[in-house]
mmCIF file with all atom_site columns, C-alpha atoms in Angstrom:
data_model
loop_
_atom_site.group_PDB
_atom_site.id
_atom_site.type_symbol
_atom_site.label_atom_id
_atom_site.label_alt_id
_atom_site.label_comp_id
_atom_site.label_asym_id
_atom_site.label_entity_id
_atom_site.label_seq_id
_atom_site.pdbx_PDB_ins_code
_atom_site.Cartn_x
_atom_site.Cartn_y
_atom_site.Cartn_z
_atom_site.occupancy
_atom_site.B_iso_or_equiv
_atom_site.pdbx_formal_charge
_atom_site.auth_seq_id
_atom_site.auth_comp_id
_atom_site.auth_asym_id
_atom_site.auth_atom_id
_atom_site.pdbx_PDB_model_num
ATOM 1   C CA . UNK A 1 1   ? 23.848 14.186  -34.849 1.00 47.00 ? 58  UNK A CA 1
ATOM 2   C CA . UNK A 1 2   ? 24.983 12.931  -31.770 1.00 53.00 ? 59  UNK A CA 1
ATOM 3   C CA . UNK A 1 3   ? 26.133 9.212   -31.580 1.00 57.00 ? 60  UNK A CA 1
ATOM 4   C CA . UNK A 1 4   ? 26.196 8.279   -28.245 1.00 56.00 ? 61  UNK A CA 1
ATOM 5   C CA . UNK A 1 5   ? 22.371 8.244   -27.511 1.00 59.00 ? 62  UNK A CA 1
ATOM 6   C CA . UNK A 1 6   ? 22.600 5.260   -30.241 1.00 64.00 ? 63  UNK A CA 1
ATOM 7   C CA . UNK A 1 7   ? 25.095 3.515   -27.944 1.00 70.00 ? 64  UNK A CA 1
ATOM 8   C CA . UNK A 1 8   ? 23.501 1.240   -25.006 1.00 76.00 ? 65  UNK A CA 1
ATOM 9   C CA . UNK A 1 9   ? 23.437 2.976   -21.231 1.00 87.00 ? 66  UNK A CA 1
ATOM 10  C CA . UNK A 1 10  ? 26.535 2.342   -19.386 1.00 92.00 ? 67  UNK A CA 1
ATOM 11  C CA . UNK A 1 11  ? 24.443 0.413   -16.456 1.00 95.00 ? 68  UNK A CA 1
ATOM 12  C CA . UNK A 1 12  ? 27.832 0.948   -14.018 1.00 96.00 ? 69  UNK A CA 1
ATOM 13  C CA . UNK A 1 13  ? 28.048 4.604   -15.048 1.00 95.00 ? 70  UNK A CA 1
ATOM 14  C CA . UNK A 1 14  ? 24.191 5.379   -14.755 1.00 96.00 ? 71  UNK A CA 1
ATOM 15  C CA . UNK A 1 15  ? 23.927 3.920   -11.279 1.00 97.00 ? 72  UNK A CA 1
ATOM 16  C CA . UNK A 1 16  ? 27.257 5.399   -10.260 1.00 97.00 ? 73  UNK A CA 1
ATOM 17  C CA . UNK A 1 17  ? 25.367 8.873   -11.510 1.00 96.00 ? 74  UNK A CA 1
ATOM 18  C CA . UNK A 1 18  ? 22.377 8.461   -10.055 1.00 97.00 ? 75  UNK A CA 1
ATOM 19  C CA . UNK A 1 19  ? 24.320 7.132   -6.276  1.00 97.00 ? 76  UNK A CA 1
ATOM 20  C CA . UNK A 1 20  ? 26.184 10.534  -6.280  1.00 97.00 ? 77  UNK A CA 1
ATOM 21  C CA . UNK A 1 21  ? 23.430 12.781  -7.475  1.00 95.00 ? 78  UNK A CA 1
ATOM 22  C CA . UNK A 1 22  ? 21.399 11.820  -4.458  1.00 95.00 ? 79  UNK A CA 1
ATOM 23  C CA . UNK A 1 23  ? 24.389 11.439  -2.000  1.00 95.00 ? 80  UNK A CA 1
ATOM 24  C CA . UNK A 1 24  ? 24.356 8.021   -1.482  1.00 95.00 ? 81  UNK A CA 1
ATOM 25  C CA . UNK A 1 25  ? 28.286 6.969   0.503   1.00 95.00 ? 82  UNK A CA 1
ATOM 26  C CA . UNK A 1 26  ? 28.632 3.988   -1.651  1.00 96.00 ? 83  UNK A CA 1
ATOM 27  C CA . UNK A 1 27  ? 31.741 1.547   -2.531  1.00 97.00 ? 84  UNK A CA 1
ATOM 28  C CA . UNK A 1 28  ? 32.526 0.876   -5.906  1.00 97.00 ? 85  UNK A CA 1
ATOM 29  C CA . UNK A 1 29  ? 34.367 -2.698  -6.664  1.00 97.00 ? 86  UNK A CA 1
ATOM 30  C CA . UNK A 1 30  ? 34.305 -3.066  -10.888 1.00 94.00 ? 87  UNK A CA 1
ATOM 31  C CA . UNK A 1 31  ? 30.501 -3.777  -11.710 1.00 96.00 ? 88  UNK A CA 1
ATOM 32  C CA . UNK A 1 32  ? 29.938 -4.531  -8.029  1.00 97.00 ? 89  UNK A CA 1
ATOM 33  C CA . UNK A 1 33  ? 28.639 -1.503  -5.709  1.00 98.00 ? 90  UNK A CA 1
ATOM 34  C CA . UNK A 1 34  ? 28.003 -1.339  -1.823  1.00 98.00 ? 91  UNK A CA 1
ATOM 35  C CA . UNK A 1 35  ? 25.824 1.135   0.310   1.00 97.00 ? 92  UNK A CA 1
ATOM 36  C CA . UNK A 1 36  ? 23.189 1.193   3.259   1.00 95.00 ? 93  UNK A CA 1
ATOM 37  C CA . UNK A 1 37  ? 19.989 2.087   2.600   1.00 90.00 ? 94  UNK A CA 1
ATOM 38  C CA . UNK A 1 38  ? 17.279 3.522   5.313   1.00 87.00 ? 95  UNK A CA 1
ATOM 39  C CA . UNK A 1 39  ? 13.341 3.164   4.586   1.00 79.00 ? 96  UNK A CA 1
ATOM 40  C CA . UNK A 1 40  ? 10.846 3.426   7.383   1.00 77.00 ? 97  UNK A CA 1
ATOM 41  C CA . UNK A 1 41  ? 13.231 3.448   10.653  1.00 83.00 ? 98  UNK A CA 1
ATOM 42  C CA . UNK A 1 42  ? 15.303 0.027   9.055   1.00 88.00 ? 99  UNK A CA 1
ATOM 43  C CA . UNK A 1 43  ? 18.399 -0.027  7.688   1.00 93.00 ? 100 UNK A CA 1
ATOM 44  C CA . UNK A 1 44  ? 20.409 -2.588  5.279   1.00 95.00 ? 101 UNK A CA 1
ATOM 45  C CA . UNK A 1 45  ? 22.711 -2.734  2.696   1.00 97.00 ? 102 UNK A CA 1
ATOM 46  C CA . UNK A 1 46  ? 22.355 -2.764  -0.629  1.00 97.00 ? 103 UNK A CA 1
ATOM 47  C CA . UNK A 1 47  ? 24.371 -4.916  -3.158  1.00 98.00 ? 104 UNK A CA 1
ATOM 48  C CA . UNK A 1 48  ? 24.143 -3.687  -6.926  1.00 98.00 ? 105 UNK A CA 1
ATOM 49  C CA . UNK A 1 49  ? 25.570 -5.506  -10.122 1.00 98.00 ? 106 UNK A CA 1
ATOM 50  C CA . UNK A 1 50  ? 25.731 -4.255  -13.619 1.00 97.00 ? 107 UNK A CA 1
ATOM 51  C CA . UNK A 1 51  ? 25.507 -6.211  -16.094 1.00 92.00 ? 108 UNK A CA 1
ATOM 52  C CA . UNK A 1 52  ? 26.195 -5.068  -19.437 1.00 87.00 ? 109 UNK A CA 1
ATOM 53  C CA . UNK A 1 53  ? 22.087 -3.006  -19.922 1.00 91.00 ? 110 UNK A CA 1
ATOM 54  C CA . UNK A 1 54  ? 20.639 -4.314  -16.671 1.00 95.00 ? 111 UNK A CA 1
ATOM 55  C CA . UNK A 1 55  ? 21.486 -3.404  -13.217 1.00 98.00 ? 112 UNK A CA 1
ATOM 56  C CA . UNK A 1 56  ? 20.977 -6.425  -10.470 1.00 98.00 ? 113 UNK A CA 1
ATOM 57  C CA . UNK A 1 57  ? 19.844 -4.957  -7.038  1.00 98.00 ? 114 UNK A CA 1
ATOM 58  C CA . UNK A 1 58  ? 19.817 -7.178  -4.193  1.00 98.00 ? 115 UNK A CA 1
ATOM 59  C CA . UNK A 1 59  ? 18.690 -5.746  -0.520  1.00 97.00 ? 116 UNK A CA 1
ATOM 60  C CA . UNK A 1 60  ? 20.000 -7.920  2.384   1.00 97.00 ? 117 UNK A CA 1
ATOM 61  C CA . UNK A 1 61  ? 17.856 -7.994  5.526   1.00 96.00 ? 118 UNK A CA 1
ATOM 62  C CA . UNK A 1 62  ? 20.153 -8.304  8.597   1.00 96.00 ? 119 UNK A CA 1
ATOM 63  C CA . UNK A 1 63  ? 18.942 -10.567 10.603  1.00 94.00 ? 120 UNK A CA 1
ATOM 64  C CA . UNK A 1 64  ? 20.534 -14.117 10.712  1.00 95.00 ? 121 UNK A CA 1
ATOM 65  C CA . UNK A 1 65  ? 18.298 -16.994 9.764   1.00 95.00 ? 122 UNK A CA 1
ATOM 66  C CA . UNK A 1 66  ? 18.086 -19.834 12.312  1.00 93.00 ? 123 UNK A CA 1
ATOM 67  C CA . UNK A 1 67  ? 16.150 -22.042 10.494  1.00 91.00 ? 124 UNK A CA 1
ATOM 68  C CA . UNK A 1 68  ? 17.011 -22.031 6.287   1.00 92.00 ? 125 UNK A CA 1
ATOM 69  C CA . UNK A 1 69  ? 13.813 -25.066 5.818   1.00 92.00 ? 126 UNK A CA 1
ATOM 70  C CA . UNK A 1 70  ? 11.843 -22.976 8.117   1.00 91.00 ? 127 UNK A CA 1
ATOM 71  C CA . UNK A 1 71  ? 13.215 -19.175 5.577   1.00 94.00 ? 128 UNK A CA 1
ATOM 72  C CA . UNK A 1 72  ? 13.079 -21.108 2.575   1.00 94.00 ? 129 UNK A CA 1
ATOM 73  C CA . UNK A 1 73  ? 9.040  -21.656 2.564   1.00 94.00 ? 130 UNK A CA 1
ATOM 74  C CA . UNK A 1 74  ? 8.835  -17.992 3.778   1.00 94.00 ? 131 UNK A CA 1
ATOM 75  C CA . UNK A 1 75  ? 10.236 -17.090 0.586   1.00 96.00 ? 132 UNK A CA 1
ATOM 76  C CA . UNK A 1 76  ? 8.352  -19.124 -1.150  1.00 95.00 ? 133 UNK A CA 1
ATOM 77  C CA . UNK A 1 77  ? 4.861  -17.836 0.445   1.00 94.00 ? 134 UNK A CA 1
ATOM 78  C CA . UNK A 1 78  ? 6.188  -14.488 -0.231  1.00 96.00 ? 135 UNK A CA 1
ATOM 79  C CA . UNK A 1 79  ? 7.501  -14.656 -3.654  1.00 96.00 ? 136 UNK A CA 1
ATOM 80  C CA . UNK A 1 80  ? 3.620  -15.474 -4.765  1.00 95.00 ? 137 UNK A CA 1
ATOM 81  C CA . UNK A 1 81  ? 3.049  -12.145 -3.766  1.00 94.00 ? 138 UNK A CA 1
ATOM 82  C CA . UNK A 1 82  ? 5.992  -9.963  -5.542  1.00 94.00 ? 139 UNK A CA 1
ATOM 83  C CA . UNK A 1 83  ? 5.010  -8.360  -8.864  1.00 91.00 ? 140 UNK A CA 1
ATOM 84  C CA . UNK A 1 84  ? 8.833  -7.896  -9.639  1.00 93.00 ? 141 UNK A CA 1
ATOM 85  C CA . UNK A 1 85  ? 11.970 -9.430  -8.349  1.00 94.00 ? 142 UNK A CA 1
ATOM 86  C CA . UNK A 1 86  ? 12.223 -12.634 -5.363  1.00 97.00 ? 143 UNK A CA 1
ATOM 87  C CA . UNK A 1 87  ? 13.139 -13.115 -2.045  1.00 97.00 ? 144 UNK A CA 1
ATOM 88  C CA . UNK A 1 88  ? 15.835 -16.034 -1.461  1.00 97.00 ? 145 UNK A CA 1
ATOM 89  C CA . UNK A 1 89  ? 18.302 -17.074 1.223   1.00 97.00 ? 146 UNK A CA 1
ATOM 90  C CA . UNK A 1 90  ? 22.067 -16.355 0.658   1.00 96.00 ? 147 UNK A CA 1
ATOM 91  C CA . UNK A 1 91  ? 24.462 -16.768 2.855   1.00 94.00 ? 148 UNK A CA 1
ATOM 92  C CA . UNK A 1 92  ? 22.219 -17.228 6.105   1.00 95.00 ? 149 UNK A CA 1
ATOM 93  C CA . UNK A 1 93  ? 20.158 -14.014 5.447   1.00 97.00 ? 150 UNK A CA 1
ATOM 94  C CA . UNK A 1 94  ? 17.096 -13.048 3.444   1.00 97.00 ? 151 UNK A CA 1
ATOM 95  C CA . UNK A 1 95  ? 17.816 -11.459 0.074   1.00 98.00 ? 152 UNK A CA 1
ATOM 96  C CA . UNK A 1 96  ? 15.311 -9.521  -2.533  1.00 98.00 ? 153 UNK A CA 1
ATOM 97  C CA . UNK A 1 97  ? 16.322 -9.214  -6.103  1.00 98.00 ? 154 UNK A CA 1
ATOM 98  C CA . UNK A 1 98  ? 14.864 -6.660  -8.315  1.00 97.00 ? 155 UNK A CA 1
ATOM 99  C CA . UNK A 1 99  ? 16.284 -5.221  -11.388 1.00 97.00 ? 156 UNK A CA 1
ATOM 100 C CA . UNK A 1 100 ? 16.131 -2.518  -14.285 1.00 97.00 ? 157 UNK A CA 1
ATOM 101 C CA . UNK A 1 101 ? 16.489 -2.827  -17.672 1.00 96.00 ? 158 UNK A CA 1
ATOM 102 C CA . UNK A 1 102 ? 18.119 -0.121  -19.218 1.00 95.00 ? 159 UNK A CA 1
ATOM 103 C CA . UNK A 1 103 ? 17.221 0.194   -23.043 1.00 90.00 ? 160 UNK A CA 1
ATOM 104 C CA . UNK A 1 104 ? 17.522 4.218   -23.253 1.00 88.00 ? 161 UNK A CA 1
ATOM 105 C CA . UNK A 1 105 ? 20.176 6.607   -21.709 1.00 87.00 ? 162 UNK A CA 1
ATOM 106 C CA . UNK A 1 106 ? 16.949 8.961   -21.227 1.00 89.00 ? 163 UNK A CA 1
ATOM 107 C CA . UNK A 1 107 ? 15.035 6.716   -18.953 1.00 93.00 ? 164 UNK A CA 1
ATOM 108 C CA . UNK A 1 108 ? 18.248 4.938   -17.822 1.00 94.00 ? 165 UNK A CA 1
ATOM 109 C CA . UNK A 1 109 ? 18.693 6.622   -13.655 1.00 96.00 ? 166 UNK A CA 1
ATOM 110 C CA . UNK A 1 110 ? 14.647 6.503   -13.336 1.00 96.00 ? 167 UNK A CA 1
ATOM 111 C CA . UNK A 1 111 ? 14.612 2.733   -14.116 1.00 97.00 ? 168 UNK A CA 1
ATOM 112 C CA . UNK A 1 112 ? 17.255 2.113   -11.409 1.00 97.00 ? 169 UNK A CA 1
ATOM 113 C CA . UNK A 1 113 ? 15.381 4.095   -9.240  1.00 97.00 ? 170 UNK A CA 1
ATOM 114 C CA . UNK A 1 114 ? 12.433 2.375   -9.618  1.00 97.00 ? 171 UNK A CA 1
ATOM 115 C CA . UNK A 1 115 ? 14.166 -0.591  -8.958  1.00 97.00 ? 172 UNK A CA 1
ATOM 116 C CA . UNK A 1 116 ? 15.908 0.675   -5.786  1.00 96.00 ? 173 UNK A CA 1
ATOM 117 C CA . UNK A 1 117 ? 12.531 2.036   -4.504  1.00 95.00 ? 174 UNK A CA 1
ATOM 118 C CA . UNK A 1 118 ? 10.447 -1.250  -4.969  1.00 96.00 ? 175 UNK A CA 1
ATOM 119 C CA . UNK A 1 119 ? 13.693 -3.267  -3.183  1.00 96.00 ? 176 UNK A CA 1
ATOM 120 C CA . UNK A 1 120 ? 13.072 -0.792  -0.124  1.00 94.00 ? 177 UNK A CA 1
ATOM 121 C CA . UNK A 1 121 ? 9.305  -0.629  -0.427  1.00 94.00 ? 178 UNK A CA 1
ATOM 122 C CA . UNK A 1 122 ? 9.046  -4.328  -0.446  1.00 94.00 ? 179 UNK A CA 1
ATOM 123 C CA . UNK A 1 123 ? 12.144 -4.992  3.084   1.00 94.00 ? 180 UNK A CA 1
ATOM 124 C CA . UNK A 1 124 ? 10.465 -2.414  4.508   1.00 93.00 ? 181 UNK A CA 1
ATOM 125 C CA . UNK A 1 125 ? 6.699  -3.728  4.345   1.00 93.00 ? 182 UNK A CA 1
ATOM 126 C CA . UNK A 1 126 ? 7.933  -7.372  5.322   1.00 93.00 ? 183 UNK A CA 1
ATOM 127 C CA . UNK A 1 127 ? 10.407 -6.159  7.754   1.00 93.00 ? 184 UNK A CA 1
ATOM 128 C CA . UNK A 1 128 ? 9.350  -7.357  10.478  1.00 92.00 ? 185 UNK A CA 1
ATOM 129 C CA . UNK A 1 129 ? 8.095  -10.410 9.244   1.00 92.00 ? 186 UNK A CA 1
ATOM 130 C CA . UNK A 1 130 ? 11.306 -11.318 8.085   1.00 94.00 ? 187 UNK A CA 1
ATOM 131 C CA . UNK A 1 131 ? 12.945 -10.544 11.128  1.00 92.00 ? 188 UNK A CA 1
ATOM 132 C CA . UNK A 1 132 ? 10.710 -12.445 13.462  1.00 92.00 ? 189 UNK A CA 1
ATOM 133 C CA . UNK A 1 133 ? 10.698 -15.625 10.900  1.00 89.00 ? 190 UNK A CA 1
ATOM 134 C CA . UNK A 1 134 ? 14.553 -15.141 10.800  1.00 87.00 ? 191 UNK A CA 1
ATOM 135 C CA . UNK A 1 135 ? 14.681 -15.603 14.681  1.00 86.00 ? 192 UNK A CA 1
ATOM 136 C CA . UNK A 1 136 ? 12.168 -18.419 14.527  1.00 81.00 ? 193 UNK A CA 1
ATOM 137 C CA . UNK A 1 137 ? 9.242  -16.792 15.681  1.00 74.00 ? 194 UNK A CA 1
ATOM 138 C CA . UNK A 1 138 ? 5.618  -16.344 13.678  1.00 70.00 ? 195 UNK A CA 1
ATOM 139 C CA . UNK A 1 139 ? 4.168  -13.245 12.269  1.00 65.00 ? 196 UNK A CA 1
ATOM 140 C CA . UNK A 1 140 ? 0.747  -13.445 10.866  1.00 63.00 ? 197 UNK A CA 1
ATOM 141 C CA . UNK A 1 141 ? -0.146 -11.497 8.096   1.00 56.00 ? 198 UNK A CA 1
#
């Protein structure tokens, strides 16, 4: 019998995996990785995280916020909406956090994926809204 599908997913190794298997140029610091990602004409990077069975995955929308009170409700409005994951301001910029729990080596690269895709479903369907907010401006819904 084979031992390692008792041992927990490596959540580094997985997403590592699953970045090169679909040719994704990404930068690898310890549990920390880097890459762009494209999704309906708009690109931004990607931040992942991995800790121990669950991989963090953050997608940062470029635009500078002018106004954090202004950002800060947006997110708020916004959040009410997501099923998974939230929106917050870091570092004068609008951030989504999703993640993936990794409880089987099996299922282990489709639960990142899923994660990945709902991050770049989500930026992409409030792109714009983000971006005009960010620059002070209103977008209805």
């Amino acid at each position: 019998m084979d031992e390692t599908f008792d041992l927990p997913p490596d959540s580094g190794g997985e997403l590592a995996a699953l970045l090169e298997r679909s040719g994704v140029d990404y930068v690898r610091q310890g549990d920390q990785f880097r890459f762009r990602f494209t999704g309906g004409g708009c690109t931004w990077q990607m931040v992942c995280r991995c800790r121990e069975e669950r991989v963090l995955v953050y997608g940062v929308h470029p635009a500078p916020v002018l106004d954090e009170g202004r950002a800060a409700d947006l997110c708020s409005r916004l959040n009410s909406q997501l099923v998974e994951g939230s929106l917050f301001l870091q570092e004068g910029h609008f951030v989504l956090r999703t993640s993936a729990l990794l409880t089987e080596r099996f299922e282990a690269q489709a639960r990142i994926a899923a994660a990945l895709e709902y991050n770049a479903a989500v930026l992409s369907h409030w792109w714009e809204r983000l971006a005009a907010e960010a620059q002070g401006l209103t977008i209805q819904p």
